[in-house]
PDB file of C-alpha atoms and ligand atoms in Angstrom:
ATOM      1  CA  MET J   5      -0.040   0.004  -0.051  1.00 48.00           C
ATOM      2  CA  GLU J   6       1.988   2.961  -1.209  1.00 47.00           C
ATOM      3  CA  THR J   7      -0.361   5.651  -0.164  1.00 47.00           C
ATOM      4  CA  ASN J   8       2.384   7.858   0.796  1.00 56.00           C
ATOM      5  CA  THR J   9       3.086   8.692  -2.718  1.00 76.00           C
ATOM      6  CA  LEU J  10      -0.684   9.435  -3.543  1.00 86.00           C
ATOM      7  CA  PRO J  11      -1.859  12.927  -3.292  1.00 85.00           C
ATOM      8  CA  ILE J  12      -4.131  13.909  -0.384  1.00 87.00           C
ATOM      9  CA  LEU J  13      -7.459  15.040  -2.011  1.00 87.00           C
ATOM     10  CA  ALA J  14      -9.692  17.655  -0.562  1.00 93.00           C
ATOM     11  CA  ALA J  15     -12.674  15.250  -0.933  1.00 95.00           C
ATOM     12  CA  ILE J  16     -12.751  11.595  -0.755  1.00 97.00           C
ATOM     13  CA  ASN J  17     -15.459   9.006  -1.164  1.00 97.00           C
ATOM     14  CA  ILE J  18     -15.797   6.012   1.084  1.00 97.00           C
ATOM     15  CA  ARG J  19     -18.673   3.576   0.422  1.00 95.00           C
ATOM     16  CA  GLY J  20     -20.547   6.189  -1.566  1.00 95.00           C
ATOM     17  CA  ILE J  21     -20.126   8.837   1.249  1.00 97.00           C
ATOM     18  CA  ARG J  22     -18.493  12.132   0.159  1.00 97.00           C
ATOM     19  CA  LEU J  23     -16.158  13.380   2.758  1.00 98.00           C
ATOM     20  CA  ASN J  24     -14.309  16.638   3.206  1.00 98.00           C
ATOM     21  CA  ASN J  25     -10.735  15.505   3.857  1.00 98.00           C
ATOM     22  CA  LEU J  26      -9.408  18.299   6.012  1.00 97.00           C
ATOM     23  CA  ALA J  27      -6.936  18.794   8.678  1.00 97.00           C
ATOM     24  CA  MET J  28      -8.486  19.823  12.160  1.00 97.00           C
ATOM     25  CA  GLU J  29      -6.985  23.369  11.550  1.00 97.00           C
ATOM     26  CA  ASP J  30      -8.664  23.631   8.255  1.00 97.00           C
ATOM     27  CA  ALA J  31     -12.103  22.314   9.707  1.00 98.00           C
ATOM     28  CA  LEU J  32     -11.853  25.132  12.401  1.00 98.00           C
ATOM     29  CA  ASN J  33     -11.030  27.763   9.883  1.00 97.00           C
ATOM     30  CA  ALA J  34     -13.901  26.683   7.634  1.00 97.00           C
ATOM     31  CA  ILE J  35     -16.272  26.963  10.527  1.00 98.00           C
ATOM     32  CA  ASP J  36     -14.957  30.270  11.493  1.00 98.00           C
ATOM     33  CA  GLY J  37     -15.285  31.454   7.968  1.00 97.00           C
ATOM     34  CA  ALA J  38     -18.957  30.400   7.852  1.00 98.00           C
ATOM     35  CA  LEU J  39     -19.599  32.391  11.050  1.00 98.00           C
ATOM     36  CA  VAL J  40     -17.815  35.448   9.718  1.00 98.00           C
ATOM     37  CA  SER J  41     -19.719  35.367   6.447  1.00 98.00           C
ATOM     38  CA  LYS J  42     -22.853  34.229   8.139  1.00 98.00           C
ATOM     39  CA  THR J  43     -23.199  31.273   5.753  1.00 98.00           C
ATOM     40  CA  PRO J  44     -25.416  28.544   7.137  1.00 98.00           C
ATOM     41  CA  VAL J  45     -23.586  25.152   7.144  1.00 98.00           C
ATOM     42  CA  GLN J  46     -24.736  21.716   8.449  1.00 98.00           C
ATOM     43  CA  ILE J  47     -21.791  19.420   9.553  1.00 98.00           C
ATOM     44  CA  ALA J  48     -21.711  15.575  10.266  1.00 98.00           C
ATOM     45  CA  PHE J  49     -18.857  13.429  11.370  1.00 98.00           C
ATOM     46  CA  VAL J  50     -18.613   9.959   9.786  1.00 98.00           C
ATOM     47  CA  ASN J  51     -16.786   7.113  11.396  1.00 97.00           C
ATOM     48  CA  ALA J  52     -16.767   3.310  10.648  1.00 97.00           C
ATOM     49  CA  ASP J  53     -19.935   2.791  12.612  1.00 97.00           C
ATOM     50  CA  CYS J  54     -21.772   5.600  10.534  1.00 98.00           C
ATOM     51  CA  VAL J  55     -20.563   3.778   7.304  1.00 98.00           C
ATOM     52  CA  ASN J  56     -22.212   0.719   8.484  1.00 98.00           C
ATOM     53  CA  LEU J  57     -25.302   2.434   9.441  1.00 98.00           C
ATOM     54  CA  ALA J  58     -25.550   4.231   6.106  1.00 98.00           C
ATOM     55  CA  ALA J  59     -25.089   0.887   4.302  1.00 97.00           C
ATOM     56  CA  ARG J  60     -28.419  -0.395   5.857  1.00 96.00           C
ATOM     57  CA  ASP J  61     -30.265   2.899   6.069  1.00 98.00           C
ATOM     58  CA  PRO J  62     -30.705   4.591   2.734  1.00 97.00           C
ATOM     59  CA  ALA J  63     -32.448   7.597   4.486  1.00 97.00           C
ATOM     60  CA  TYR J  64     -29.343   8.284   6.621  1.00 98.00           C
ATOM     61  CA  GLN J  65     -27.129   7.924   3.579  1.00 98.00           C
ATOM     62  CA  ALA J  66     -29.357  10.403   1.650  1.00 98.00           C
ATOM     63  CA  THR J  67     -29.270  12.772   4.664  1.00 98.00           C
ATOM     64  CA  LEU J  68     -25.436  12.666   4.713  1.00 98.00           C
ATOM     65  CA  GLU J  69     -25.614  13.853   1.046  1.00 97.00           C
ATOM     66  CA  THR J  70     -27.604  16.921   2.185  1.00 98.00           C
ATOM     67  CA  MET J  71     -24.862  17.940   4.646  1.00 98.00           C
ATOM     68  CA  ASP J  72     -22.574  20.778   3.705  1.00 98.00           C
ATOM     69  CA  TRP J  73     -19.652  19.268   5.288  1.00 98.00           C
ATOM     70  CA  VAL J  74     -18.912  15.716   6.336  1.00 98.00           C
ATOM     71  CA  PHE J  75     -15.669  15.152   8.273  1.00 98.00           C
ATOM     72  CA  VAL J  76     -13.627  11.964   8.562  1.00 98.00           C
ATOM     73  CA  ASP J  77     -13.701  10.503  11.971  1.00 96.00           C
ATOM     74  CA  GLY J  78     -11.590   7.793  13.479  1.00 94.00           C
ATOM     75  CA  ILE J  79      -9.027   5.107  12.814  1.00 94.00           C
ATOM     76  CA  GLY J  80     -11.284   2.810  10.767  1.00 96.00           C
ATOM     77  CA  MET J  81     -11.719   5.562   8.252  1.00 97.00           C
ATOM     78  CA  LYS J  82      -8.085   6.166   7.935  1.00 96.00           C
ATOM     79  CA  ILE J  83      -7.467   2.468   7.300  1.00 96.00           C
ATOM     80  CA  ALA J  84     -10.274   2.532   4.650  1.00 97.00           C
ATOM     81  CA  GLY J  85      -8.666   5.528   3.151  1.00 97.00           C
ATOM     82  CA  LYS J  86      -5.302   3.718   2.751  1.00 96.00           C
ATOM     83  CA  LEU J  87      -6.987   0.673   1.331  1.00 96.00           C
ATOM     84  CA  LEU J  88      -9.084   2.507  -1.194  1.00 96.00           C
ATOM     85  CA  HIS J  89      -5.979   4.658  -2.219  1.00 95.00           C
ATOM     86  CA  GLN J  90      -7.575   7.802  -0.868  1.00 96.00           C
ATOM     87  CA  PRO J  91      -5.274   8.882   1.983  1.00 97.00           C
ATOM     88  CA  VAL J  92      -7.133  10.506   4.969  1.00 97.00           C
ATOM     89  CA  ARG J  93      -5.575  13.694   5.973  1.00 97.00           C
ATOM     90  CA  ALA J  94      -6.510  13.748   9.641  1.00 96.00           C
ATOM     91  CA  ASN J  95      -8.941  12.273  12.246  1.00 95.00           C
ATOM     92  CA  VAL J  96     -11.417  15.172  12.594  1.00 97.00           C
ATOM     93  CA  ASN J  97     -13.827  13.951  15.184  1.00 96.00           C
ATOM     94  CA  GLY J  98     -16.329  16.078  17.118  1.00 96.00           C
ATOM     95  CA  THR J  99     -14.960  15.158  20.489  1.00 94.00           C
ATOM     96  CA  ASP J 100     -11.518  16.538  19.700  1.00 95.00           C
ATOM     97  CA  LEU J 101     -12.794  19.422  17.759  1.00 98.00           C
ATOM     98  CA  PHE J 102     -15.150  20.604  20.407  1.00 98.00           C
ATOM     99  CA  PRO J 103     -12.562  22.090  22.848  1.00 97.00           C
ATOM    100  CA  ARG J 104     -10.667  23.828  20.114  1.00 98.00           C
ATOM    101  CA  LEU J 105     -13.725  25.238  18.504  1.00 98.00           C
ATOM    102  CA  CYS J 106     -14.928  26.480  21.948  1.00 98.00           C
ATOM    103  CA  ALA J 107     -11.606  28.271  22.334  1.00 98.00           C
ATOM    104  CA  GLU J 108     -12.154  29.966  18.951  1.00 98.00           C
ATOM    105  CA  LEU J 109     -15.688  30.734  19.643  1.00 98.00           C
ATOM    106  CA  GLY J 110     -14.895  32.057  23.042  1.00 98.00           C
ATOM    107  CA  GLN J 111     -12.374  34.542  21.675  1.00 97.00           C
ATOM    108  CA  ASN J 112     -15.080  35.863  19.354  1.00 97.00           C
ATOM    109  CA  GLY J 113     -17.722  35.958  22.001  1.00 97.00           C
ATOM    110  CA  ARG J 114     -19.969  33.566  19.884  1.00 98.00           C
ATOM    111  CA  ARG J 115     -23.240  32.147  21.325  1.00 98.00           C
ATOM    112  CA  ILE J 116     -23.749  28.274  21.454  1.00 98.00           C
ATOM    113  CA  PHE J 117     -26.684  26.104  22.074  1.00 98.00           C
ATOM    114  CA  LEU J 118     -26.380  22.476  23.274  1.00 98.00           C
ATOM    115  CA  LEU J 119     -29.157  20.116  22.299  1.00 98.00           C
ATOM    116  CA  GLY J 120     -29.201  16.508  23.233  1.00 98.00           C
ATOM    117  CA  GLY J 121     -28.403  14.003  25.909  1.00 98.00           C
ATOM    118  CA  GLN J 122     -30.252  12.859  29.001  1.00 98.00           C
ATOM    119  CA  PRO J 123     -31.621  15.730  31.285  1.00 98.00           C
ATOM    120  CA  GLY J 124     -28.813  17.816  32.911  1.00 98.00           C
ATOM    121  CA  ILE J 125     -26.147  16.475  30.548  1.00 98.00           C
ATOM    122  CA  ALA J 126     -26.186  19.425  28.161  1.00 98.00           C
ATOM    123  CA  ASP J 127     -26.091  21.867  31.088  1.00 98.00           C
ATOM    124  CA  ALA J 128     -23.123  20.147  32.637  1.00 98.00           C
ATOM    125  CA  ALA J 129     -21.224  20.271  29.152  1.00 98.00           C
ATOM    126  CA  ALA J 130     -22.193  23.917  28.833  1.00 98.00           C
ATOM    127  CA  GLU J 131     -20.747  24.511  32.246  1.00 98.00           C
ATOM    128  CA  TRP J 132     -17.587  22.800  31.226  1.00 98.00           C
ATOM    129  CA  ALA J 133     -17.270  24.998  28.099  1.00 98.00           C
ATOM    130  CA  LYS J 134     -18.021  28.147  29.922  1.00 97.00           C
ATOM    131  CA  ASN J 135     -15.453  27.473  32.709  1.00 97.00           C
ATOM    132  CA  HIS J 136     -12.696  26.624  30.195  1.00 98.00           C
ATOM    133  CA  HIS J 137     -13.651  29.347  27.689  1.00 97.00           C
ATOM    134  CA  PRO J 138     -15.250  32.348  29.580  1.00 95.00           C
ATOM    135  CA  GLY J 139     -15.695  34.363  26.487  1.00 97.00           C
ATOM    136  CA  LEU J 140     -18.254  31.862  25.152  1.00 98.00           C
ATOM    137  CA  ILE J 141     -21.905  32.680  25.752  1.00 98.00           C
ATOM    138  CA  ILE J 142     -24.188  29.797  26.386  1.00 98.00           C
ATOM    139  CA  ALA J 143     -27.316  30.707  24.482  1.00 98.00           C
ATOM    140  CA  GLY J 144     -29.267  27.743  25.781  1.00 98.00           C
ATOM    141  CA  THR J 145     -29.447  23.896  26.477  1.00 98.00           C
ATOM    142  CA  GLN J 146     -32.006  21.391  25.979  1.00 98.00           C
ATOM    143  CA  ASN J 147     -31.982  17.645  26.672  1.00 98.00           C
ATOM    144  CA  GLY J 148     -32.643  15.267  23.734  1.00 98.00           C
ATOM    145  CA  TYR J 149     -35.630  13.467  24.885  1.00 98.00           C
ATOM    146  CA  PHE J 150     -38.647  15.916  24.457  1.00 97.00           C
ATOM    147  CA  GLY J 151     -40.702  13.991  21.857  1.00 91.00           C
ATOM    148  CA  GLU J 152     -42.405  15.151  18.695  1.00 93.00           C
ATOM    149  CA  ALA J 153     -45.156  17.050  20.209  1.00 97.00           C
ATOM    150  CA  LYS J 154     -42.668  19.424  22.018  1.00 98.00           C
ATOM    151  CA  THR J 155     -40.531  19.871  18.798  1.00 98.00           C
ATOM    152  CA  PRO J 156     -42.177  23.104  17.566  1.00 98.00           C
ATOM    153  CA  ALA J 157     -41.650  24.821  21.041  1.00 98.00           C
ATOM    154  CA  VAL J 158     -38.072  23.555  21.206  1.00 98.00           C
ATOM    155  CA  LEU J 159     -37.320  24.951  17.707  1.00 98.00           C
ATOM    156  CA  GLU J 160     -38.835  28.315  18.578  1.00 98.00           C
ATOM    157  CA  ARG J 161     -36.797  28.567  21.739  1.00 98.00           C
ATOM    158  CA  ILE J 162     -33.546  27.664  20.110  1.00 98.00           C
ATOM    159  CA  ARG J 163     -34.419  30.259  17.445  1.00 98.00           C
ATOM    160  CA  ALA J 164     -35.136  32.956  20.051  1.00 98.00           C
ATOM    161  CA  THR J 165     -31.769  32.388  21.630  1.00 98.00           C
ATOM    162  CA  ARG J 166     -30.010  33.653  18.394  1.00 98.00           C
ATOM    163  CA  ALA J 167     -27.328  30.913  18.801  1.00 98.00           C
ATOM    164  CA  ASP J 168     -24.423  31.135  16.343  1.00 98.00           C
ATOM    165  CA  VAL J 169     -23.426  27.463  16.690  1.00 98.00           C
ATOM    166  CA  LEU J 170     -25.840  24.600  17.440  1.00 98.00           C
ATOM    167  CA  PHE J 171     -24.489  21.337  18.777  1.00 98.00           C
ATOM    168  CA  VAL J 172     -26.978  18.360  18.275  1.00 98.00           C
ATOM    169  CA  ALA J 173     -25.937  15.380  20.349  1.00 98.00           C
ATOM    170  CA  MET J 174     -28.467  12.667  19.903  1.00 98.00           C
ATOM    171  CA  GLY J 175     -26.331   9.966  18.225  1.00 97.00           C
ATOM    172  CA  ALA J 176     -26.372   8.993  14.489  1.00 98.00           C
ATOM    173  CA  PRO J 177     -28.559   8.845  12.358  1.00 98.00           C
ATOM    174  CA  ARG J 178     -31.066  10.585  14.658  1.00 98.00           C
ATOM    175  CA  GLN J 179     -29.242  13.735  14.984  1.00 98.00           C
ATOM    176  CA  GLU J 180     -28.393  14.069  11.334  1.00 98.00           C
ATOM    177  CA  ASN J 181     -32.019  13.535  10.304  1.00 98.00           C
ATOM    178  CA  TRP J 182     -33.071  15.965  13.089  1.00 98.00           C
ATOM    179  CA  ILE J 183     -30.645  18.548  11.642  1.00 98.00           C
ATOM    180  CA  ARG J 184     -31.922  18.050   8.033  1.00 98.00           C
ATOM    181  CA  LYS J 185     -35.372  18.514   9.036  1.00 98.00           C
ATOM    182  CA  HIS J 186     -35.107  21.228  11.698  1.00 98.00           C
ATOM    183  CA  ALA J 187     -31.786  23.023  11.567  1.00 98.00           C
ATOM    184  CA  ALA J 188     -33.109  25.872   9.261  1.00 98.00           C
ATOM    185  CA  ALA J 189     -35.939  26.613  11.836  1.00 98.00           C
ATOM    186  CA  CYS J 190     -33.274  27.056  14.468  1.00 98.00           C
ATOM    187  CA  ALA J 191     -31.492  29.532  12.479  1.00 98.00           C
ATOM    188  CA  ALA J 192     -27.995  28.895  13.844  1.00 98.00           C
ATOM    189  CA  THR J 193     -25.296  29.710  11.252  1.00 98.00           C
ATOM    190  CA  VAL J 194     -23.310  26.466  12.059  1.00 98.00           C
ATOM    191  CA  THR J 195     -25.135  23.238  13.227  1.00 98.00           C
ATOM    192  CA  LEU J 196     -23.210  20.109  13.960  1.00 98.00           C
ATOM    193  CA  GLY J 197     -24.227  16.556  14.840  1.00 98.00           C
ATOM    194  CA  VAL J 198     -21.811  15.461  17.533  1.00 98.00           C
ATOM    195  CA  GLY J 199     -23.049  12.091  18.912  1.00 97.00           C
ATOM    196  CA  GLY J 200     -22.359  11.275  22.594  1.00 95.00           C
ATOM    197  CA  LEU J 201     -20.044  14.347  23.044  1.00 96.00           C
ATOM    198  CA  PHE J 202     -21.873  15.813  25.987  1.00 98.00           C
ATOM    199  CA  ASP J 203     -21.487  12.758  27.868  1.00 97.00           C
ATOM    200  CA  TYR J 204     -17.772  13.133  27.825  1.00 96.00           C
ATOM    201  CA  TYR J 205     -17.636  16.830  28.483  1.00 97.00           C
ATOM    202  CA  SER J 206     -20.212  16.584  31.418  1.00 97.00           C
ATOM    203  CA  GLY J 207     -17.961  14.100  32.946  1.00 95.00           C
ATOM    204  CA  THR J 208     -20.689  11.306  32.710  1.00 94.00           C
ATOM    205  CA  ILE J 209     -18.610   9.007  30.520  1.00 92.00           C
ATOM    206  CA  PRO J 210     -14.712   9.205  30.839  1.00 92.00           C
ATOM    207  CA  ARG J 211     -12.729   9.478  27.660  1.00 91.00           C
ATOM    208  CA  ALA J 212     -10.110   7.015  26.967  1.00 93.00           C
ATOM    209  CA  PRO J 213      -6.364   7.959  28.068  1.00 94.00           C
ATOM    210  CA  GLN J 214      -4.410  10.074  25.608  1.00 92.00           C
ATOM    211  CA  TRP J 215      -2.207   7.023  24.569  1.00 94.00           C
ATOM    212  CA  MET J 216      -5.247   5.014  23.378  1.00 94.00           C
ATOM    213  CA  ARG J 217      -6.632   7.901  21.542  1.00 90.00           C
ATOM    214  CA  TYR J 218      -3.213   8.361  19.945  1.00 87.00           C
ATOM    215  CA  MET J 219      -3.038   4.714  18.885  1.00 89.00           C
ATOM    216  CA  GLY J 220      -6.589   4.873  17.477  1.00 86.00           C
ATOM    217  CA  VAL J 221      -8.043   2.361  19.990  1.00 91.00           C
ATOM    218  CA  GLU J 222     -10.452   4.570  21.811  1.00 91.00           C
ATOM    219  CA  TRP J 223     -13.169   2.318  20.788  1.00 92.00           C
ATOM    220  CA  VAL J 224     -11.706  -0.585  22.920  1.00 94.00           C
ATOM    221  CA  PHE J 225     -11.995   1.724  25.979  1.00 95.00           C
ATOM    222  CA  ARG J 226     -15.508   2.405  25.042  1.00 93.00           C
ATOM    223  CA  LEU J 227     -16.277  -1.214  24.499  1.00 95.00           C
ATOM    224  CA  LEU J 228     -14.986  -2.117  28.067  1.00 95.00           C
ATOM    225  CA  GLN J 229     -17.141   0.622  29.459  1.00 92.00           C
ATOM    226  CA  GLU J 230     -20.435  -0.604  27.983  1.00 93.00           C
ATOM    227  CA  PRO J 231     -19.907  -4.142  26.510  1.00 95.00           C
ATOM    228  CA  GLY J 232     -23.676  -5.079  26.575  1.00 96.00           C
ATOM    229  CA  ARG J 233     -24.606  -2.089  24.339  1.00 94.00           C
ATOM    230  CA  LEU J 234     -21.502  -1.709  22.233  1.00 95.00           C
ATOM    231  CA  TRP J 235     -20.233  -5.153  21.363  1.00 94.00           C
ATOM    232  CA  LYS J 236     -22.276  -5.263  18.162  1.00 94.00           C
ATOM    233  CA  ARG J 237     -21.189  -1.809  17.128  1.00 94.00           C
ATOM    234  CA  TYR J 238     -17.548  -2.327  17.552  1.00 94.00           C
ATOM    235  CA  LEU J 239     -16.751  -6.194  17.440  1.00 93.00           C
ATOM    236  CA  LEU J 240     -19.239  -7.173  14.720  1.00 94.00           C
ATOM    237  CA  GLY J 241     -19.226  -3.559  13.094  1.00 97.00           C
ATOM    238  CA  ASN J 242     -15.577  -3.311  12.605  1.00 95.00           C
ATOM    239  CA  TRP J 243     -15.534  -6.673  10.826  1.00 96.00           C
ATOM    240  CA  MET J 244     -18.422  -5.568   8.641  1.00 97.00           C
ATOM    241  CA  PHE J 245     -16.863  -2.255   7.901  1.00 97.00           C
ATOM    242  CA  MET J 246     -13.445  -4.014   6.907  1.00 97.00           C
ATOM    243  CA  ALA J 247     -15.451  -6.588   4.679  1.00 97.00           C
ATOM    244  CA  ARG J 248     -17.255  -3.717   3.011  1.00 97.00           C
ATOM    245  CA  VAL J 249     -14.150  -1.754   2.317  1.00 97.00           C
ATOM    246  CA  THR J 250     -12.071  -4.729   1.212  1.00 97.00           C
ATOM    247  CA  THR J 251     -14.873  -5.508  -1.281  1.00 96.00           C
ATOM    248  CA  ASP J 252     -14.647  -2.044  -2.564  1.00 95.00           C
ATOM    249  CA  ARG J 253     -10.848  -2.397  -2.922  1.00 96.00           C
ATOM    250  CA  LEU J 254     -11.165  -5.584  -4.777  1.00 95.00           C
ATOM    251  CA  ARG J 255     -13.714  -3.959  -7.195  1.00 93.00           C
ATOM    252  CA  GLN J 256     -11.277  -1.050  -7.586  1.00 91.00           C
ATOM    253  CA  GLN J 257      -8.581  -3.515  -8.575  1.00 91.00           C
ATOM    254  CA  LEU J 258     -10.773  -5.500 -10.897  1.00 91.00           C
ATOM    255  CA  SER J 259     -11.959  -2.478 -12.705  1.00 88.00           C
ATOM    256  CA  GLY J 260      -8.423  -1.224 -12.939  1.00 81.00           C
ATOM    257  CA  LYS J 261      -7.406  -4.530 -14.561  1.00 68.00           C
ATOM    258  CA  SER J 262     -10.297  -4.523 -17.010  1.00 63.00           C
ATOM    259  CA  LYS J 263      -9.256  -1.146 -18.313  1.00 59.00           C
TER     260      LYS J 263
HETATM  261  N1  LIG N 325     -29.723  10.847  22.797  1.00 84.48           N
HETATM  262  C1  LIG N 325     -30.634  11.875  22.813  1.00 84.48           C
HETATM  263  N2  LIG N 325     -31.935  11.590  22.399  1.00 84.48           N
HETATM  264  C2  LIG N 325     -32.321  10.311  21.920  1.00 84.48           C
HETATM  265  C3  LIG N 325     -31.321   9.241  21.836  1.00 84.48           C
HETATM  266  C4  LIG N 325     -29.982   9.474  22.192  1.00 84.48           C
HETATM  267  O1  LIG N 325     -30.304  12.871  23.074  1.00 84.48           O
HETATM  268  O2  LIG N 325     -33.531  10.237  21.597  1.00 84.48           O
HETATM  269  C5  LIG N 325     -28.371  11.029  23.333  1.00 84.48           C
HETATM  270  C6  LIG N 325     -27.821  10.146  24.270  1.00 84.48           C
HETATM  271  O3  LIG N 325     -28.292  10.444  25.582  1.00 84.48           O
HETATM  272  C7  LIG N 325     -26.358  10.223  24.053  1.00 84.48           C
HETATM  273  C8  LIG N 325     -26.209  10.457  22.521  1.00 84.48           C
HETATM  274  O4  LIG N 325     -27.456  10.884  22.122  1.00 84.48           O
HETATM  275  O5  LIG N 325     -25.795  11.230  24.748  1.00 84.48           O
HETATM  276  C9  LIG N 325     -25.812   9.288  21.675  1.00 84.48           C
HETATM  277  O6  LIG N 325     -24.814   8.670  22.061  1.00 84.48           O
HETATM  278  P1  LIG N 325     -23.982   7.545  21.394  1.00 84.48           P
HETATM  279  O7  LIG N 325     -22.874   7.114  22.169  1.00 84.48           O
HETATM  280  O8  LIG N 325     -25.072   6.496  20.945  1.00 84.48           O
HETATM  281  O9  LIG N 325     -23.729   8.330  20.058  1.00 84.48           O
HETATM  282  P2  LIG N 325     -22.394   8.252  19.178  1.00 84.48           P
HETATM  283  O10 LIG N 325     -21.478   9.226  19.690  1.00 84.48           O
HETATM  284  O11 LIG N 325     -21.964   6.883  19.225  1.00 84.48           O
HETATM  285  O12 LIG N 325     -23.008   8.621  17.770  1.00 84.48           O
END
C-alpha cells in the first residue's frame, strides 16, 4: 500500500459517502469562515460505525448527502482511506474538535446552544465549556428526549436564543435526520451533529487515556465501558466495515485490470 506517494485530496469517497478530507485546523478555519460570512452550514462526522449504518439505512445515507460538510472521524476511516488509495488527512472527530472550537468561539464571543443527551447532561457540558472558555456565551441547552409534540416549542426556543452554533448530540442517524429537518428553523449559522459528546464533557462518561486515542483504539476503551450495548457496534461492526471496504478495494482492482 504505497499511499504515501498518493496526493491527499480535498474530498474523498468511502462507500458512497462524500467526505471533506480536511486537517483539524482547516475544519476550524472553515467553521470560522462560515460564522464570519454568516453562511449557514450543516456538519456531520462519519466514522466506521456511521458507514455501516448508512449501508443499511438509505435515508441516513441520503441525509449525509445533504450535509454541507462531512468530516472524517476515526482510525477505521484512516485504514479505509489507505485501502482505497484515498489517503485521509486527519482524524477530525467532534470530541477533539469541540474544545478547540470552543476556544475559537470564546475568543469571538459567540453564542452556542447545546441540544441532546439525558436531562442535565447538556447543562453540565455547557458548564465545562463556559469554565474553560469564559468568552463563550451559552445561549441555551435542551435535553434530547422531548418528543415530537414538543418539537415546535423547542425549535422556537432555540431560534429565540440567536445561537451562532448549535450542537446536536442525539447519536447517528437521529441527529443528522433531525438537523436535516429542523436546523433551518433554529437559524444557527453552524449546526453540527456530535453524537455522545456531551456525555464526555459533562464528565458522565470518561474518555480513553491520551495514549489510546493516539493509537486509534479509543473504541476498545468504550467497548470495555459498555460491552452489553457496544459489542455489536464495535466487534461485529468493525468486521463488517472492513469487509465492505475490502470488497470495494477488490472492485477497484478488478476495474483497474479490465481497463
Ligand atoms: N440521545 C438523545 N436523544 C435520543 C437518543 C439519544 O439525546 O433520543 C443522546 C444520548 O443521551 C447520548 C447520545 O445521544 O448522549 C448518543 O450517544 P451515542 O454514544 O449513541 O452516540 P455516538 O457518539 O456513538 O453517535
